[in-house]
Amino acid sequence: MSALALVKESLFYQEINSLLREQFPLIKDAIVPAYEQILEENEFYHPLPIEHYFEYATWEANRQWRLELDFDDYQWSNVTIKPHFLTALVSIEIGNEVIHFKYQLCSSFNEELQPMETEKIELNTLNNDNIVIEKVAELKQFLERLPKAFLKEIEQIDFNELEYTMHPKIQEKWKQGYLPGYDAIIMGEGDIIMANAYSTYNPNNGETKRYWSPTCDTTLESLEKYNDDIWVEYDIFHGAFEYQNQQFVFGDGGMGNEGFIASTSLSGILNWAIFFTFSNPICKAEIKNEHLICYGDSGIIITIDLKNITKIKIELSTD
């Protein structure tokens, strides 16, 4: 029997695997409400989810269980020139005669929580009741303290220094004055949310209503796979304004029926843009109660919930 198979069938492995599968989801649920409050207080609106992984094989005989902040979409630290990480890690690296075992909370934001050395445990002891009971008890104590410790480390993160990785072509085309010409939300990092935009007419009262709703997620690469001419030119109108460390700009598309609103960093990097094929030029915008109100020159009023920009309401002005 191989060392890997021996370890995976051992009491030690099975007890740890069962414990972590039970506890990591509970720990995540305990952390998330306070974590979301921290993000709100820091006015941090880019995605930065908490994830967990079970029996994650990092390479060959190395098995890991992890609870971590997902920094994959963020640039590396300019100080350390290494990736950001905040991870609760349980790791077993399997050798021929021993396993290298460790559990640790480690953080790139705290020098005292850098990855540490492993403990060697002989393979022939992995079914020893006393050793298993001892190590599982130590791990339980670590997990009991983890929610509070994890949140404490989150509070030390300077969210203003986190740089979200942006999509190079979307950013380049934005600087050149182009957006994809679809009813869609275009995210600066590359995701695109396609929308269904339509209107209804009631002949009994002559009332027209217009609707906008997200339909699916896609990418720039997927759109360009079937159409290499998706880009339309836009013009930014006078009236741009700053709000919560971002700038809102608006204007028209290449055709008279088109308009857009966009959020950029104060240095001009595109956070997101919403393109409308029906609005006519957006000639004015303002913030009311955490909602972005856009006014089209045809009388259309578009209300965007800044807490969730996929929530968009369309009204026709009666003035």
PDB file of N, CA and C in Angstrom, residues 161-205:
ATOM      1  N   GLU A 161      -4.929  49.899   0.028  1.00  0.00           N
ATOM      2  CA  GLU A 161      -3.711  49.479  -0.664  1.00  0.00           C
ATOM      3  C   GLU A 161      -3.934  48.262  -1.563  1.00  0.00           C
ATOM      4  N   LEU A 162      -5.125  47.665  -1.512  1.00  0.00           N
ATOM      5  CA  LEU A 162      -5.414  46.522  -2.364  1.00  0.00           C
ATOM      6  C   LEU A 162      -5.746  47.011  -3.771  1.00  0.00           C
ATOM      7  N   GLU A 163      -5.025  46.531  -4.739  1.00  0.00           N
ATOM      8  CA  GLU A 163      -5.244  46.939  -6.125  1.00  0.00           C
ATOM      9  C   GLU A 163      -5.911  45.801  -6.881  1.00  0.00           C
ATOM     10  N   TYR A 164      -7.120  46.062  -7.347  1.00  0.00           N
ATOM     11  CA  TYR A 164      -7.889  45.063  -8.071  1.00  0.00           C
ATOM     12  C   TYR A 164      -7.296  44.883  -9.466  1.00  0.00           C
ATOM     13  N   THR A 165      -7.108  43.655  -9.886  1.00  0.00           N
ATOM     14  CA  THR A 165      -6.525  43.371 -11.182  1.00  0.00           C
ATOM     15  C   THR A 165      -7.538  43.656 -12.281  1.00  0.00           C
ATOM     16  N   MET A 166      -7.198  44.559 -13.172  1.00  0.00           N
ATOM     17  CA  MET A 166      -8.120  44.974 -14.213  1.00  0.00           C
ATOM     18  C   MET A 166      -7.829  44.282 -15.543  1.00  0.00           C
ATOM     19  N   HIS A 167      -8.839  44.203 -16.390  1.00  0.00           N
ATOM     20  CA  HIS A 167      -8.709  43.561 -17.693  1.00  0.00           C
ATOM     21  C   HIS A 167      -8.000  44.515 -18.642  1.00  0.00           C
ATOM     22  N   PRO A 168      -6.849  44.115 -19.187  1.00  0.00           N
ATOM     23  CA  PRO A 168      -6.051  45.062 -19.970  1.00  0.00           C
ATOM     24  C   PRO A 168      -6.767  45.610 -21.201  1.00  0.00           C
ATOM     25  N   LYS A 169      -7.527  44.757 -21.922  1.00  0.00           N
ATOM     26  CA  LYS A 169      -8.163  45.261 -23.147  1.00  0.00           C
ATOM     27  C   LYS A 169      -9.326  46.182 -22.831  1.00  0.00           C
ATOM     28  N   ILE A 170     -10.131  45.811 -21.829  1.00  0.00           N
ATOM     29  CA  ILE A 170     -11.245  46.691 -21.456  1.00  0.00           C
ATOM     30  C   ILE A 170     -10.711  48.046 -21.015  1.00  0.00           C
ATOM     31  N   GLN A 171      -9.639  48.050 -20.220  1.00  0.00           N
ATOM     32  CA  GLN A 171      -9.063  49.314 -19.767  1.00  0.00           C
ATOM     33  C   GLN A 171      -8.472  50.108 -20.937  1.00  0.00           C
ATOM     34  N   GLU A 172      -7.823  49.408 -21.865  1.00  0.00           N
ATOM     35  CA  GLU A 172      -7.243  50.089 -23.024  1.00  0.00           C
ATOM     36  C   GLU A 172      -8.327  50.709 -23.895  1.00  0.00           C
ATOM     37  N   LYS A 173      -9.393  49.928 -24.172  1.00  0.00           N
ATOM     38  CA  LYS A 173     -10.483  50.454 -25.021  1.00  0.00           C
ATOM     39  C   LYS A 173     -11.211  51.598 -24.317  1.00  0.00           C
ATOM     40  N   TRP A 174     -11.352  51.502 -23.002  1.00  0.00           N
ATOM     41  CA  TRP A 174     -11.978  52.592 -22.254  1.00  0.00           C
ATOM     42  C   TRP A 174     -11.182  53.883 -22.422  1.00  0.00           C
ATOM     43  N   LYS A 175      -9.876  53.795 -22.288  1.00  0.00           N
ATOM     44  CA  LYS A 175      -9.033  54.983 -22.453  1.00  0.00           C
ATOM     45  C   LYS A 175      -9.118  55.534 -23.872  1.00  0.00           C
ATOM     46  N   GLN A 176      -9.351  54.653 -24.842  1.00  0.00           N
ATOM     47  CA  GLN A 176      -9.468  55.086 -26.235  1.00  0.00           C
ATOM     48  C   GLN A 176     -10.851  55.629 -26.566  1.00  0.00           C
ATOM     49  N   GLY A 177     -11.816  55.419 -25.637  1.00  0.00           N
ATOM     50  CA  GLY A 177     -13.160  55.949 -25.848  1.00  0.00           C
ATOM     51  C   GLY A 177     -14.154  54.957 -26.398  1.00  0.00           C
ATOM     52  N   TYR A 178     -13.997  53.659 -26.030  1.00  0.00           N
ATOM     53  CA  TYR A 178     -14.889  52.626 -26.554  1.00  0.00           C
ATOM     54  C   TYR A 178     -15.434  51.739 -25.439  1.00  0.00           C
ATOM     55  N   LEU A 179     -16.683  51.286 -25.627  1.00  0.00           N
ATOM     56  CA  LEU A 179     -17.336  50.312 -24.760  1.00  0.00           C
ATOM     57  C   LEU A 179     -18.044  49.274 -25.623  1.00  0.00           C
ATOM     58  N   PRO A 180     -18.248  48.051 -25.107  1.00  0.00           N
ATOM     59  CA  PRO A 180     -19.091  47.095 -25.837  1.00  0.00           C
ATOM     60  C   PRO A 180     -20.501  47.654 -25.991  1.00  0.00           C
ATOM     61  N   GLY A 181     -21.035  47.569 -27.201  1.00  0.00           N
ATOM     62  CA  GLY A 181     -22.315  48.215 -27.493  1.00  0.00           C
ATOM     63  C   GLY A 181     -23.526  47.360 -27.234  1.00  0.00           C
ATOM     64  N   TYR A 182     -23.624  46.806 -26.048  1.00  0.00           N
ATOM     65  CA  TYR A 182     -24.766  45.980 -25.657  1.00  0.00           C
ATOM     66  C   TYR A 182     -25.403  46.551 -24.393  1.00  0.00           C
ATOM     67  N   ASP A 183     -26.674  46.218 -24.185  1.00  0.00           N
ATOM     68  CA  ASP A 183     -27.254  46.488 -22.870  1.00  0.00           C
ATOM     69  C   ASP A 183     -26.550  45.568 -21.883  1.00  0.00           C
ATOM     70  N   ALA A 184     -25.662  46.131 -21.086  1.00  0.00           N
ATOM     71  CA  ALA A 184     -24.812  45.291 -20.242  1.00  0.00           C
ATOM     72  C   ALA A 184     -24.089  46.130 -19.208  1.00  0.00           C
ATOM     73  N   ILE A 185     -23.623  45.448 -18.167  1.00  0.00           N
ATOM     74  CA  ILE A 185     -22.696  46.024 -17.195  1.00  0.00           C
ATOM     75  C   ILE A 185     -21.317  45.494 -17.539  1.00  0.00           C
ATOM     76  N   ILE A 186     -20.379  46.389 -17.767  1.00  0.00           N
ATOM     77  CA  ILE A 186     -19.016  46.004 -18.125  1.00  0.00           C
ATOM     78  C   ILE A 186     -18.133  46.273 -16.923  1.00  0.00           C
ATOM     79  N   MET A 187     -17.588  45.224 -16.324  1.00  0.00           N
ATOM     80  CA  MET A 187     -16.735  45.377 -15.164  1.00  0.00           C
ATOM     81  C   MET A 187     -15.289  45.576 -15.606  1.00  0.00           C
ATOM     82  N   GLY A 188     -14.575  46.411 -14.896  1.00  0.00           N
ATOM     83  CA  GLY A 188     -13.214  46.739 -15.274  1.00  0.00           C
ATOM     84  C   GLY A 188     -12.262  45.570 -15.240  1.00  0.00           C
ATOM     85  N   GLU A 189     -12.587  44.511 -14.474  1.00  0.00           N
ATOM     86  CA  GLU A 189     -11.690  43.355 -14.388  1.00  0.00           C
ATOM     87  C   GLU A 189     -12.011  42.313 -15.451  1.00  0.00           C
ATOM     88  N   GLY A 190     -13.081  42.516 -16.249  1.00  0.00           N
ATOM     89  CA  GLY A 190     -13.320  41.623 -17.375  1.00  0.00           C
ATOM     90  C   GLY A 190     -14.671  40.949 -17.418  1.00  0.00           C
ATOM     91  N   ASP A 191     -15.366  40.848 -16.299  1.00  0.00           N
ATOM     92  CA  ASP A 191     -16.685  40.231 -16.322  1.00  0.00           C
ATOM     93  C   ASP A 191     -17.695  41.166 -16.982  1.00  0.00           C
ATOM     94  N   ILE A 192     -18.656  40.572 -17.684  1.00  0.00           N
ATOM     95  CA  ILE A 192     -19.715  41.339 -18.338  1.00  0.00           C
ATOM     96  C   ILE A 192     -21.048  40.702 -17.981  1.00  0.00           C
ATOM     97  N   ILE A 193     -21.986  41.515 -17.540  1.00  0.00           N
ATOM     98  CA  ILE A 193     -23.326  41.041 -17.186  1.00  0.00           C
ATOM     99  C   ILE A 193     -24.277  41.519 -18.273  1.00  0.00           C
ATOM    100  N   MET A 194     -24.777  40.585 -19.068  1.00  0.00           N
ATOM    101  CA  MET A 194     -25.696  40.927 -20.146  1.00  0.00           C
ATOM    102  C   MET A 194     -27.096  41.181 -19.576  1.00  0.00           C
ATOM    103  N   ALA A 195     -27.824  42.064 -20.239  1.00  0.00           N
ATOM    104  CA  ALA A 195     -29.141  42.452 -19.732  1.00  0.00           C
ATOM    105  C   ALA A 195     -30.212  42.275 -20.799  1.00  0.00           C
ATOM    106  N   ASN A 196     -31.411  42.051 -20.324  1.00  0.00           N
ATOM    107  CA  ASN A 196     -32.592  42.032 -21.190  1.00  0.00           C
ATOM    108  C   ASN A 196     -33.313  43.361 -21.002  1.00  0.00           C
ATOM    109  N   ALA A 197     -33.344  44.178 -22.050  1.00  0.00           N
ATOM    110  CA  ALA A 197     -33.998  45.486 -21.997  1.00  0.00           C
ATOM    111  C   ALA A 197     -35.168  45.481 -22.968  1.00  0.00           C
ATOM    112  N   TYR A 198     -36.352  45.782 -22.449  1.00  0.00           N
ATOM    113  CA  TYR A 198     -37.525  45.751 -23.318  1.00  0.00           C
ATOM    114  C   TYR A 198     -38.578  46.712 -22.786  1.00  0.00           C
ATOM    115  N   SER A 199     -39.578  46.995 -23.618  1.00  0.00           N
ATOM    116  CA  SER A 199     -40.654  47.898 -23.209  1.00  0.00           C
ATOM    117  C   SER A 199     -41.998  47.252 -23.508  1.00  0.00           C
ATOM    118  N   THR A 200     -43.008  47.684 -22.762  1.00  0.00           N
ATOM    119  CA  THR A 200     -44.379  47.235 -23.002  1.00  0.00           C
ATOM    120  C   THR A 200     -45.270  48.457 -23.209  1.00  0.00           C
ATOM    121  N   TYR A 201     -46.324  48.268 -24.007  1.00  0.00           N
ATOM    122  CA  TYR A 201     -47.254  49.369 -24.286  1.00  0.00           C
ATOM    123  C   TYR A 201     -48.673  48.915 -23.980  1.00  0.00           C
ATOM    124  N   ASN A 202     -49.373  49.701 -23.192  1.00  0.00           N
ATOM    125  CA  ASN A 202     -50.755  49.407 -22.840  1.00  0.00           C
ATOM    126  C   ASN A 202     -51.664  50.279 -23.712  1.00  0.00           C
ATOM    127  N   PRO A 203     -52.354  49.687 -24.701  1.00  0.00           N
ATOM    128  CA  PRO A 203     -53.194  50.496 -25.594  1.00  0.00           C
ATOM    129  C   PRO A 203     -54.413  51.090 -24.901  1.00  0.00           C
ATOM    130  N   ASN A 204     -54.779  50.534 -23.736  1.00  0.00           N
ATOM    131  CA  ASN A 204     -55.968  51.037 -23.037  1.00  0.00           C
ATOM    132  C   ASN A 204     -55.729  52.410 -22.427  1.00  0.00           C
ATOM    133  N   ASN A 205     -54.514  52.643 -21.949  1.00  0.00           N
ATOM    134  CA  ASN A 205     -54.232  53.955 -21.346  1.00  0.00           C
ATOM    135  C   ASN A 205     -53.072  54.682 -22.009  1.00  0.00           C
TER     136      ASN A 205
END
